[in-house]
Amino acid sequence: MRRSVVLTASIAILAMLALIPVSGDSAGIGIDVAPAKLDMSVAPGGKYNLSILVRNEQDIPVHIQASETDFSLTEGGDYRFQPPGSQPNSLMKYATVNPREFDVGPNTVQQVRVTFDLPAGLAITGEQAGIIFFTTRPDRKKGAVAFSARVASKIYNTIPNTSKLAGAIDKMSVAAGTGSNGPLYRVAFKNTGNTHVYLKGAIDVKKDGKTVDHLPISQLPIVERGGTRMLELTGRKLDPGSYDVTAVVDYGGTTLTGGQVTFEAR
């Protein structure tokens, strides 16, 4: 490895936790929230008042409950949710939501007020994060499955003048392809900074110095603060021989990070 310096009978449907927020309407669940993602910058001892709009785009009324949660991500990018205060960089333990439970009429909007009150002397740098879920109460009918829809507002707070973007490729590996598939290239990126980052870049496969495959990292995967993200890309089928695989990842910092492995295709 080398681094480059240049280079439930109720079912909850999660409508937003990906890179690009998805509205409830476009997800087909009939409720929407704005903002779906917010970045703010409040210093310790400061207060921030946020209005979140929850829209019911259905022709029937809905009952909604709001709840705060911390979160983390697995290497594969799956979210794990924990109670407020579980994460070292929890933002939601400083949040007050009003109202927490409410009815929204057909094709109308409910305003929810959220106040973030950061204590003076808060010993944290970089980014805090959390999610506010808005979950509908299932309409239970005899003989029918009851569904519950859920949308989310994901909120980040960066302590002013303390952000640090840093990261590196932690490991790389290549797994042989099966059938008509080519090799599976795995690149693990470790976020060593104190804010979330989005990744872009590419994997290049070379034989005898000539590029035989180029795989762009095009979906802008997110890596949360302190997290590791395993990127997996399948290439084209290769002829037998020795190949050099180079990965270059741009995480938004002043330098890129890179790694290289050699493998034998059989």
XYZ file of N, CA and C in Angstrom:
798
model
N 0.841 -1.194 0.000
C 0.000 0.000 0.000
C 0.877 1.245 0.000
N 0.587 2.165 -0.871
C 1.319 3.416 -0.823
C 0.366 4.572 -1.026
N 0.672 5.677 -0.421
C -0.184 6.849 -0.447
C 0.309 7.826 -1.495
N -0.623 8.434 -2.229
C -0.274 9.419 -3.233
C -0.612 10.804 -2.708
N 0.325 11.707 -2.819
C 0.073 13.062 -2.322
C -0.378 13.970 -3.442
N -0.289 13.469 -4.667
C -0.765 14.281 -5.778
C -2.130 13.747 -6.193
N -1.809 12.776 -6.306
C -3.033 12.173 -6.677
C -4.262 12.425 -5.629
N -42.786 -4.267 10.799
C -43.039 -4.609 11.890
C -44.320 -5.016 11.544
N -46.468 -6.334 11.836
C -47.320 -6.058 10.673
C -47.168 -4.632 10.171
N -46.466 -3.754 10.883
C -46.246 -2.380 10.450
C -44.868 -2.299 9.835
N -44.805 -1.729 8.646
C -43.548 -1.657 7.924
C -43.132 -0.202 7.802
N -41.945 0.144 8.285
C -41.441 1.518 8.168
C -40.651 1.644 6.891
N -40.955 2.662 6.116
C -40.257 2.904 4.852
C -39.380 4.121 5.021
N -38.086 3.951 4.847
C -37.145 5.054 5.018
C -37.027 5.810 3.710
N -37.416 7.097 3.714
C -37.448 7.872 2.480
C -36.194 8.659 2.244
N -35.402 8.936 3.257
C -34.185 9.712 3.039
C -33.110 9.305 4.013
N -32.083 8.675 3.497
C -30.848 8.519 4.242
C -29.722 8.252 3.263
N -29.947 8.585 2.039
C -28.915 8.401 1.040
C -28.216 9.720 0.789
N -27.320 9.724 -0.180
C -26.585 10.944 -0.503
C -27.523 12.045 -0.942
N -28.440 11.728 -1.845
C -29.373 12.727 -2.353
C -30.706 12.522 -1.667
N -31.233 13.513 -0.937
C -32.508 13.346 -0.241
C -33.627 13.031 -1.218
N -34.516 12.121 -0.816
C -35.653 11.720 -1.631
C -36.923 12.146 -0.940
N -37.792 12.826 -1.644
C -39.032 13.272 -1.028
C -39.979 12.101 -0.838
N -40.889 12.248 0.140
C -41.865 11.202 0.364
C -42.726 10.964 -0.852
N -43.042 12.018 -1.596
C -43.890 11.871 -2.766
C -43.198 11.043 -3.828
N -41.932 11.359 -4.104
C -41.221 10.626 -5.143
C -40.954 9.199 -4.719
N -40.898 8.959 -3.411
C -40.688 7.600 -2.926
C -41.999 6.823 -2.892
N -43.137 7.488 -3.183
C -44.413 6.813 -3.249
C -45.052 6.561 -1.903
N -44.696 7.346 -0.875
C -45.262 7.095 0.445
C -46.151 8.230 0.920
N -46.244 9.317 0.168
C -47.253 10.338 0.423
C -46.907 11.419 1.411
N -45.746 11.375 2.061
C -45.328 12.463 2.939
C -43.937 12.918 2.531
N -43.667 14.183 2.855
C -42.409 14.790 2.436
C -41.917 15.680 3.565
N -40.613 15.939 3.600
C -40.041 16.777 4.642
C -38.999 17.702 4.028
N -38.942 18.933 4.533
C -37.942 19.896 4.068
C -37.501 20.764 5.247
N -36.177 20.909 5.451
C -35.129 20.316 4.632
C -34.899 18.846 4.968
N -34.509 18.084 3.938
C -34.155 16.686 4.159
C -32.730 16.572 4.690
N -31.923 17.571 4.406
C -30.555 17.615 4.921
C -30.190 19.068 5.162
N -29.530 19.326 6.294
C -29.151 20.691 6.645
C -27.763 20.697 7.259
N -26.942 21.651 6.826
C -25.639 21.901 7.432
C -25.695 23.254 8.117
N -25.351 23.285 9.402
C -25.313 24.553 10.121
C -23.996 24.665 10.867
N -23.726 25.855 11.403
C -22.480 26.088 12.128
C -22.785 26.939 13.353
N -22.873 26.283 14.509
C -23.203 26.943 15.771
C -22.108 26.637 16.777
N -21.603 27.669 17.444
C -20.528 27.500 18.425
C -21.103 27.073 19.772
N -20.291 26.432 20.625
C -20.733 26.123 21.988
C -21.246 27.375 22.696
N -22.360 27.246 23.403
C -23.006 28.373 24.036
C -24.027 29.054 23.145
N -24.119 28.612 21.894
C -25.052 29.216 20.951
C -26.342 28.427 20.822
N -27.319 29.057 20.171
C -28.635 28.448 19.981
C -29.038 28.624 18.522
N -29.722 27.623 17.983
C -30.173 27.690 16.597
C -31.610 27.182 16.529
N -32.486 27.978 15.919
C -33.886 27.602 15.752
C -34.132 27.204 14.301
N -34.685 26.026 14.126
C -34.909 25.464 12.796
C -36.387 25.142 12.616
N -36.917 25.477 11.445
C -38.278 25.083 11.090
C -38.214 23.969 10.055
N -38.858 22.855 10.351
C -38.957 21.742 9.421
C -40.400 21.641 8.961
N -40.612 21.562 7.669
C -41.949 21.474 7.096
C -42.245 20.026 6.728
N -43.325 19.505 7.298
C -43.766 18.145 7.000
C -45.046 18.245 6.174
N -44.982 17.736 4.960
C -46.110 17.877 4.028
C -46.818 16.535 3.828
N -48.129 16.563 3.965
C -48.963 15.401 3.657
C -49.509 15.575 2.250
N -49.040 14.768 1.325
C -49.453 14.893 -0.075
C -50.545 13.898 -0.443
N -51.180 13.354 0.568
C -52.273 12.418 0.337
C -53.623 13.120 0.471
N -54.688 12.428 0.111
C -56.041 12.969 0.216
C -56.728 12.547 1.506
N -55.938 11.995 2.422
C -56.466 11.596 3.725
C -55.569 12.176 4.818
N -56.090 12.429 6.024
C -55.240 12.945 7.100
C -54.294 11.861 7.607
N -53.170 12.290 8.190
C -52.217 11.354 8.776
C -51.811 11.855 10.162
N -51.461 10.918 11.019
C -50.948 11.246 12.349
C -49.462 10.919 12.355
N -48.640 11.864 12.812
C -47.190 11.732 12.711
C -46.545 11.936 14.075
N -45.518 11.140 14.341
C -44.703 11.275 15.537
C -43.271 11.606 15.126
N -42.656 12.551 15.855
C -41.265 12.939 15.598
C -40.362 12.301 16.646
N -39.187 11.891 16.234
C -38.227 11.285 17.165
C -36.808 11.605 16.713
N -35.928 11.840 17.690
C -34.534 12.130 17.398
C -33.694 10.864 17.539
N -32.618 10.782 16.768
C -31.746 9.619 16.844
C -30.322 9.969 16.436
N -29.368 9.274 17.036
C -27.993 9.296 16.554
C -27.852 8.204 15.494
N -26.756 8.241 14.756
C -26.556 7.215 13.740
C -25.076 6.975 13.509
N -24.792 5.817 12.941
C -23.460 5.492 12.447
C -23.654 4.669 11.183
N -22.563 4.429 10.451
C -22.635 3.656 9.212
C -21.710 2.451 9.284
N -22.141 1.343 8.680
C -21.278 0.186 8.525
C -20.316 0.431 7.370
N -19.343 -0.462 7.202
C -18.404 -0.327 6.078
C -19.125 -0.347 4.741
N -20.241 -1.076 4.666
C -20.982 -1.162 3.414
C -21.904 0.010 3.161
N -21.985 0.946 4.126
C -22.808 2.130 3.940
C -24.204 2.024 4.510
N -24.502 0.962 5.264
C -25.813 0.819 5.893
C -25.859 1.614 7.199
N -27.016 2.246 7.447
C -27.168 3.060 8.647
C -27.538 2.206 9.857
N -26.985 2.596 10.998
C -27.365 2.031 12.287
C -27.817 3.180 13.176
N -28.938 2.993 13.858
C -29.528 4.070 14.642
C -29.408 3.772 16.131
N -29.096 4.822 16.895
C -28.940 4.709 18.345
C -29.675 5.859 19.027
N -29.974 5.725 20.322
C -30.644 6.808 21.052
C -29.784 8.068 21.096
N -30.398 9.247 21.216
C -29.635 10.498 21.314
C -28.629 10.447 22.464
N -27.400 10.869 22.174
C -26.348 10.844 23.172
C -25.475 9.618 23.096
N -25.817 8.656 22.228
C -25.020 7.434 22.111
C -23.688 7.673 21.414
N -23.678 8.585 20.444
C -22.463 8.859 19.688
C -21.684 10.018 20.318
N -20.343 9.974 20.257
C -19.538 11.067 20.828
C -19.847 12.429 20.223
N -20.246 12.427 18.953
C -20.551 13.688 18.281
C -22.057 13.888 18.125
N -22.823 13.409 19.100
C -24.279 13.519 19.043
C -24.716 14.984 19.014
N -25.608 15.303 18.107
C -26.229 16.621 18.046
C -27.627 16.590 18.658
N -28.311 15.459 18.522
C -29.712 15.393 18.927
C -29.922 15.448 20.436
N -28.895 15.186 21.235
C -29.095 15.297 22.681
C -29.236 16.761 23.118
N -28.968 17.690 22.198
C -29.136 19.117 22.484
C -30.356 19.688 21.762
N -31.210 18.799 21.203
C -32.354 19.253 20.409
C -33.655 19.169 21.192
N -34.527 20.158 20.966
C -35.889 20.152 21.496
C -36.836 20.268 20.308
N -37.767 19.313 20.183
C -38.686 19.259 19.049
C -40.101 19.586 19.517
N -40.763 20.490 18.794
C -42.119 20.897 19.158
C -42.932 21.232 17.895
N -44.069 20.572 17.680
C -44.634 19.479 18.467
C -43.973 18.152 18.123
N -44.047 17.206 19.041
C -43.476 15.887 18.821
C -44.484 14.937 18.174
N -45.766 15.275 18.283
C -46.821 14.425 17.729
C -47.939 15.324 17.228
N -48.438 15.042 16.034
C -49.420 15.952 15.443
C -50.166 15.269 14.301
N -51.284 15.880 13.941
C -52.072 15.458 12.777
C -51.830 16.437 11.636
N -51.778 15.909 10.430
C -51.629 16.744 9.231
C -52.787 16.416 8.298
N -53.544 17.431 7.946
C -54.688 17.228 7.075
C -54.275 16.910 5.646
N -55.225 16.524 4.818
C -54.927 16.198 3.419
C -54.302 17.384 2.684
N -53.217 17.132 1.997
C -52.563 18.141 1.159
C -52.242 19.424 1.919
N -51.807 19.271 3.154
C -51.422 20.424 3.964
C -50.039 20.208 4.558
N -49.521 21.282 5.195
C -48.163 21.276 5.725
C -48.195 21.606 7.213
N -47.393 20.896 7.998
C -47.227 21.177 9.420
C -45.807 21.678 9.663
N -45.695 22.786 10.371
C -44.371 23.298 10.738
C -43.955 22.725 12.088
N -42.738 22.179 12.125
C -42.176 21.633 13.362
C -40.973 22.484 13.735
N -40.949 22.954 14.974
C -39.861 23.809 15.432
C -38.839 22.967 16.197
N -37.582 23.120 15.810
C -36.493 22.402 16.478
C -35.489 23.434 16.982
N -35.163 23.369 18.253
C -34.185 24.278 18.844
C -32.962 23.478 19.282
N -31.814 23.913 18.809
C -30.548 23.316 19.229
C -29.881 24.288 20.196
N -29.651 23.839 21.414
C -29.071 24.683 22.464
C -27.775 24.038 22.930
N -26.658 24.519 22.393
C -25.357 23.927 22.703
C -24.796 24.534 23.987
N -24.405 23.709 24.934
C -23.881 24.246 26.196
C -22.542 24.942 26.012
N -22.316 25.984 26.778
C -21.025 26.653 26.757
C -19.954 25.689 27.272
N -18.786 25.770 26.694
C -17.698 24.902 27.111
C -17.775 23.497 26.549
N -18.648 23.282 25.574
C -18.764 21.960 24.951
C -17.424 21.561 24.331
N -16.878 20.448 24.793
C -15.535 20.032 24.366
C -15.617 19.124 23.150
N -15.897 19.730 22.010
C -15.912 18.979 20.764
C -15.443 19.882 19.639
N -14.747 19.298 18.693
C -14.348 20.024 17.488
C -14.947 19.322 16.286
N -14.971 20.041 15.185
C -15.498 19.433 13.965
C -17.006 19.354 13.968
N -17.519 18.193 13.624
C -18.921 18.043 13.268
C -19.717 17.228 14.276
N -20.931 17.688 14.524
C -21.942 16.913 15.240
C -23.018 16.520 14.227
N -23.749 15.452 14.531
C -24.742 14.999 13.559
C -25.894 14.301 14.252
N -27.015 14.216 13.547
C -28.176 13.501 14.045
C -29.310 13.516 13.035
N -30.351 12.778 13.334
C -31.500 12.633 12.436
C -32.784 12.834 13.233
N -33.747 13.512 12.612
C -35.103 13.577 13.159
C -36.008 12.799 12.215
N -36.621 11.738 12.739
C -37.554 10.940 11.963
C -38.972 11.459 12.146
N -39.752 11.371 11.088
C -41.179 11.673 11.130
C -41.908 10.427 10.627
N -42.635 9.777 11.537
C -43.233 8.477 11.258
C -44.747 8.548 11.372
N -45.438 8.027 10.365
C -46.900 8.019 10.396
C -47.411 6.859 11.253
N -48.563 7.058 11.866
C -49.200 5.988 12.624
C -49.993 5.108 11.660
N -49.777 3.781 11.710
C -50.471 2.908 10.757
C -51.983 3.006 10.884
N -52.650 2.979 9.753
C -54.106 2.957 9.714
C -54.544 1.492 9.729
N -54.805 0.979 10.912
C -55.075 -0.450 11.068
C -56.530 -0.769 10.700
N -56.679 -1.712 9.766
C -58.002 -2.153 9.341
C -58.062 -3.675 9.406
N -59.174 -4.179 9.806
C -59.327 -5.619 9.963
C -59.082 -6.347 8.640
N -58.212 -7.357 8.723
C -57.933 -8.159 7.535
C -56.948 -7.547 6.572
N -56.319 -6.405 6.939
C -55.372 -5.741 6.029
C -54.047 -5.508 6.739
N -52.971 -5.481 5.954
C -51.659 -5.170 6.490
C -51.542 -3.667 6.704
N -51.047 -3.262 7.870
C -50.903 -1.838 8.180
C -49.481 -1.387 7.849
N -49.368 -0.264 7.179
C -48.080 0.280 6.790
C -47.811 1.591 7.512
N -46.545 1.785 7.858
C -46.120 3.043 8.461
C -45.034 3.643 7.594
N -45.198 4.904 7.209
C -44.205 5.587 6.381
C -43.288 6.419 7.264
N -42.041 6.550 6.857
C -41.087 7.312 7.655
C -40.181 8.131 6.741
N -40.060 9.420 7.036
C -39.122 10.283 6.343
C -38.199 10.906 7.381
N -37.129 11.532 6.926
C -36.129 11.999 7.879
C -35.512 13.311 7.447
N -35.104 14.067 8.455
C -34.294 15.266 8.250
C -32.954 15.016 8.915
N -31.909 15.038 8.126
C -30.551 14.745 8.592
C -29.823 16.066 8.786
N -29.278 16.260 9.987
C -28.749 17.579 10.342
C -27.316 17.459 10.845
N -26.460 18.321 10.321
C -25.067 18.410 10.742
C -24.810 19.790 11.335
N -24.012 19.832 12.393
C -23.521 21.105 12.925
C -22.008 21.041 13.014
N -21.339 22.011 12.402
C -19.886 22.084 12.466
C -19.489 23.224 13.390
N -18.707 22.900 14.428
C -18.203 23.938 15.324
C -17.316 24.865 14.498
N -17.590 26.182 14.505
C -16.863 27.106 13.620
C -15.345 27.001 13.758
N -14.694 27.019 12.614
C -13.228 27.067 12.512
C -12.530 25.852 13.114
N -13.197 24.697 13.141
C -12.562 23.502 13.700
C -12.607 22.306 12.762
N -13.144 22.458 11.557
C -13.283 21.305 10.665
C -11.931 20.871 10.110
N -11.789 19.572 9.927
C -10.565 18.979 9.394
C -10.946 17.857 8.440
N -10.547 18.015 7.173
C -10.780 16.969 6.179
C -9.528 16.114 6.080
N -9.677 14.836 6.335
C -8.530 13.929 6.253
C -9.039 12.519 6.026
N -8.227 11.724 5.356
C -8.619 10.342 5.106
C -7.574 9.623 4.297
N -7.680 8.305 4.251
C -6.713 7.504 3.516
C -7.328 6.173 3.138
N -6.811 5.579 2.075
C -7.193 4.227 1.724
C -6.577 3.289 2.759
N -7.423 2.567 3.454
C -6.993 1.718 4.555
C -6.507 0.358 4.079
N -7.185 -0.188 3.064
C -6.778 -1.475 2.505
C -7.409 -1.655 1.124
N -6.820 -2.543 0.335
C -7.333 -2.886 -0.981
C -7.226 -4.388 -1.177
N -8.153 -4.950 -1.955
C -8.092 -6.371 -2.277
C -8.803 -6.614 -3.600
N -8.503 -7.766 -4.196
C -9.125 -8.156 -5.459
C -9.619 -9.591 -5.311
N -10.882 -9.827 -5.672
C -11.453 -11.175 -5.649
C -11.730 -11.610 -7.077
N -11.433 -12.878 -7.374
C -11.619 -13.392 -8.724
C -13.082 -13.352 -9.123
N -13.329 -13.092 -10.396
C -14.686 -13.066 -10.902
C -15.259 -14.459 -11.067
N -16.568 -14.536 -11.217
C -17.244 -15.804 -11.447
C -18.068 -15.709 -12.717
N -18.112 -16.804 -13.466
C -18.875 -16.803 -14.709
C -18.328 -15.778 -15.688
N -19.246 -14.925 -16.174
C -18.834 -13.898 -17.133
C -18.382 -12.622 -16.450
N -18.418 -12.586 -15.112
C -18.024 -11.390 -14.381
C -16.508 -11.287 -14.266
N -16.045 -10.054 -14.225
C -14.636 -9.810 -13.991
C -14.335 -9.749 -12.504
N -13.110 -9.385 -12.142
C -12.727 -9.319 -10.728
C -13.545 -8.285 -9.964
N -13.663 -8.532 -8.649
C -14.308 -7.588 -7.746
C -13.213 -6.842 -6.996
N -13.157 -5.523 -7.189
C -12.132 -4.689 -6.569
C -12.722 -4.040 -5.315
N -12.034 -4.198 -4.196
C -12.489 -3.624 -2.929
C -11.471 -2.603 -2.438
N -11.990 -1.423 -2.106
C -11.147 -0.341 -1.595
C -11.804 0.195 -0.333
N -11.104 0.134 0.787
C -11.627 0.636 2.064
C -11.025 2.004 2.336
N -11.912 3.014 2.445
C -11.468 4.377 2.759
C -11.797 4.677 4.205
N -10.801 5.163 4.952
C -10.966 5.528 6.350
C -11.019 7.041 6.472
N -12.116 7.548 7.066
C -12.258 8.982 7.307
C -11.567 9.302 8.626
N -10.411 9.940 8.547
C -9.650 10.284 9.750
C -9.835 11.746 10.144
N -10.722 12.445 9.450
C -11.014 13.833 9.792
C -12.141 13.916 10.810
N -12.730 15.099 10.935
C -13.803 15.278 11.925
C -15.102 15.802 11.309
N -15.268 15.578 9.990
C -16.529 15.897 9.315
C -16.840 14.771 8.329
N -18.093 14.715 7.857
C -18.413 13.731 6.833
C -17.828 14.175 5.493
N -17.542 13.220 4.618
C -16.989 13.520 3.306
C -17.705 12.689 2.252
N -17.643 13.174 1.016
C -18.139 12.425 -0.129
C -16.959 12.016 -0.988
N -17.018 10.810 -1.531
C -15.890 10.262 -2.268
C -16.144 10.252 -3.780
N -15.099 10.537 -4.510
C -15.091 10.305 -5.944
C -13.680 9.885 -6.328
N -13.513 9.407 -7.519
C -12.202 8.932 -7.945
C -12.346 7.808 -8.940
N -11.362 6.917 -8.988
C -11.381 5.849 -9.988
C -10.412 4.740 -9.612
N -10.667 3.579 -10.192
C -9.748 2.442 -10.118
C -9.267 2.155 -11.529
N -7.956 2.051 -11.684
C -7.358 1.723 -12.976
C -6.638 0.387 -12.887
N -6.881 -0.442 -13.886
C -6.246 -1.764 -13.959
C -5.281 -1.758 -15.134
N -4.023 -2.104 -14.866
C -2.997 -2.065 -15.906
C -2.291 -3.409 -16.037
N -1.906 -3.697 -17.256
C -1.084 -4.867 -17.548
C 0.077 -4.421 -18.410
N 1.290 -4.687 -17.930
C 2.501 -4.253 -18.627
C 2.487 -2.748 -18.880
N 1.969 -1.987 -17.905
C 1.957 -0.532 -17.994
C 0.836 0.045 -18.826
N -0.009 -0.800 -19.430
C -1.098 -0.316 -20.281
C -2.431 -0.502 -19.551
N -3.258 0.563 -19.553
C -4.554 0.495 -18.901
C -5.502 -0.400 -19.683
N -6.065 -1.415 -18.984
C -6.993 -2.341 -19.620
C -8.410 -2.203 -19.064
N -8.560 -1.494 -17.962
C -9.891 -1.262 -17.402
C -9.842 0.000 -16.548
N -10.915 0.794 -16.621
C -11.031 2.036 -15.854
C -12.411 2.060 -15.225
N -12.446 2.130 -13.878
C -13.705 2.061 -13.152
C -13.890 3.327 -12.322
N -14.730 4.259 -12.759
C -14.945 5.486 -11.973
C -15.785 5.226 -10.738
N -15.452 5.929 -9.663
C -16.285 5.933 -8.459
C -17.260 7.083 -8.646
N -18.437 6.767 -9.141
C -19.308 7.814 -9.673
C -20.534 8.109 -8.820
N -20.818 7.335 -7.769
C -22.042 7.534 -7.010
C -21.864 8.438 -5.793
N -20.690 9.021 -5.612
C -20.405 9.927 -4.501
C -20.813 9.327 -3.154
N -20.264 8.169 -2.803
C -20.607 7.581 -1.506
C -20.168 8.482 -0.356
N -20.944 8.461 0.734
C -20.654 9.282 1.900
C -19.911 8.452 2.936
N -18.969 9.083 3.637
C -18.289 8.457 4.765
C -18.435 9.406 5.947
N -19.112 8.950 6.979
C -19.350 9.804 8.133
C -18.079 9.970 8.961
N -18.118 10.930 9.853
C -16.982 11.205 10.736
C -16.531 9.923 11.446
N -15.225 9.622 11.346
C -14.653 8.464 12.023
C -14.992 7.130 11.392
N -15.675 7.139 10.257
C -16.131 5.894 9.648
C -15.219 5.364 8.564
N -15.449 4.117 8.194
C -14.772 3.471 7.076
C -15.817 3.032 6.068
N -15.535 3.241 4.791
C -16.468 2.844 3.733
C -15.770 1.893 2.769
N -16.363 0.718 2.579
C -15.824 -0.249 1.629
C -16.465 -0.026 0.269
N -15.657 0.362 -0.699
C -16.119 0.545 -2.070
C -15.887 -0.745 -2.824
N -16.904 -1.222 -3.537
C -16.793 -2.463 -4.299
C -17.203 -2.210 -5.740
N -16.292 -2.474 -6.665
C -16.565 -2.268 -8.085
C -16.159 -3.521 -8.849
N -17.042 -3.954 -9.743
C -16.766 -5.129 -10.567
C -16.276 -4.685 -11.935
N -15.126 -5.203 -12.332
C -14.545 -4.851 -13.625
C -14.876 -5.870 -14.695
N -14.322 -5.652 -15.861
C -14.557 -6.584 -16.968
C -13.684 -7.825 -16.796
N -14.057 -8.884 -17.463
C -13.300 -10.122 -17.384
C -11.934 -9.930 -18.037
N -10.898 -10.459 -17.386
C -9.526 -10.245 -17.834
C -8.898 -11.549 -18.325
N -7.977 -11.398 -19.263
C -7.190 -12.543 -19.704
C -6.232 -12.947 -18.593
N -5.790 -14.189 -18.562
C -4.822 -14.608 -17.540
C -3.557 -13.749 -17.594
N -3.008 -13.493 -16.405
C -1.791 -12.690 -16.333
C -1.729 -11.871 -15.069
N -0.651 -11.109 -14.948
C -0.428 -10.271 -13.774
C -0.899 -8.846 -14.058
N -1.608 -8.256 -13.080
C -2.172 -6.920 -13.256
C -1.869 -6.054 -12.035
N -1.683 -4.767 -12.291
C -1.534 -3.760 -11.235
C -2.832 -2.972 -11.133
N -3.329 -2.845 -9.917
C -4.578 -2.116 -9.672
C -4.264 -0.890 -8.831
N -4.608 0.284 -9.349
C -4.363 1.539 -8.646
C -5.692 2.228 -8.370
N -5.892 2.623 -7.124
C -7.096 3.377 -6.736
C -6.685 4.773 -6.306
N -7.393 5.767 -6.798
C -7.183 7.160 -6.394
C -8.520 7.708 -5.927
N -8.555 8.244 -4.697
C -9.799 8.724 -4.099
C -9.661 10.189 -3.723
N -10.642 10.973 -4.141
C -10.738 12.392 -3.788
C -11.838 12.522 -2.744
N -11.473 12.957 -1.530
C -12.440 13.110 -0.442
C -12.704 14.579 -0.127
N -12.201 15.469 -0.971
C -12.460 16.893 -0.789
C -11.365 17.637 -0.064
N -10.309 16.931 0.342
C -9.197 17.586 1.025
C -8.226 18.226 0.042
N -7.133 18.704 0.557
C -6.150 19.382 -0.292
C -5.315 18.397 -1.100
N -5.296 17.134 -0.708
C -4.581 16.101 -1.449
C -5.494 14.927 -1.714
N -5.090 14.091 -2.644
C -5.804 12.851 -2.906
C -5.120 11.723 -2.149
N -5.821 10.613 -2.015
C -5.194 9.435 -1.421
C -5.244 8.300 -2.423
N -4.201 7.487 -2.417
C -4.121 6.412 -3.395
C -3.569 5.137 -2.809
N -3.799 4.034 -3.506
C -3.271 2.737 -3.101
C -3.095 1.849 -4.301
N -2.290 0.804 -4.140
C -2.019 -0.082 -5.270
C -1.811 -1.514 -4.802
N -2.343 -2.464 -5.556
C -2.099 -3.871 -5.315
C -1.819 -4.548 -6.641
N -1.146 -5.680 -6.595
C -0.901 -6.515 -7.783
C -1.596 -7.856 -7.578
N -2.247 -8.363 -8.638
C -2.911 -9.659 -8.524
C -2.743 -10.452 -9.808
N -3.012 -11.733 -9.696
C -2.862 -12.650 -10.820
C -4.242 -13.136 -11.264
N -4.607 -12.852 -12.503
C -5.844 -13.354 -13.079
C -5.585 -14.728 -13.690
N -6.449 -15.688 -13.409
C -6.235 -17.050 -13.897
C -7.365 -17.494 -14.823
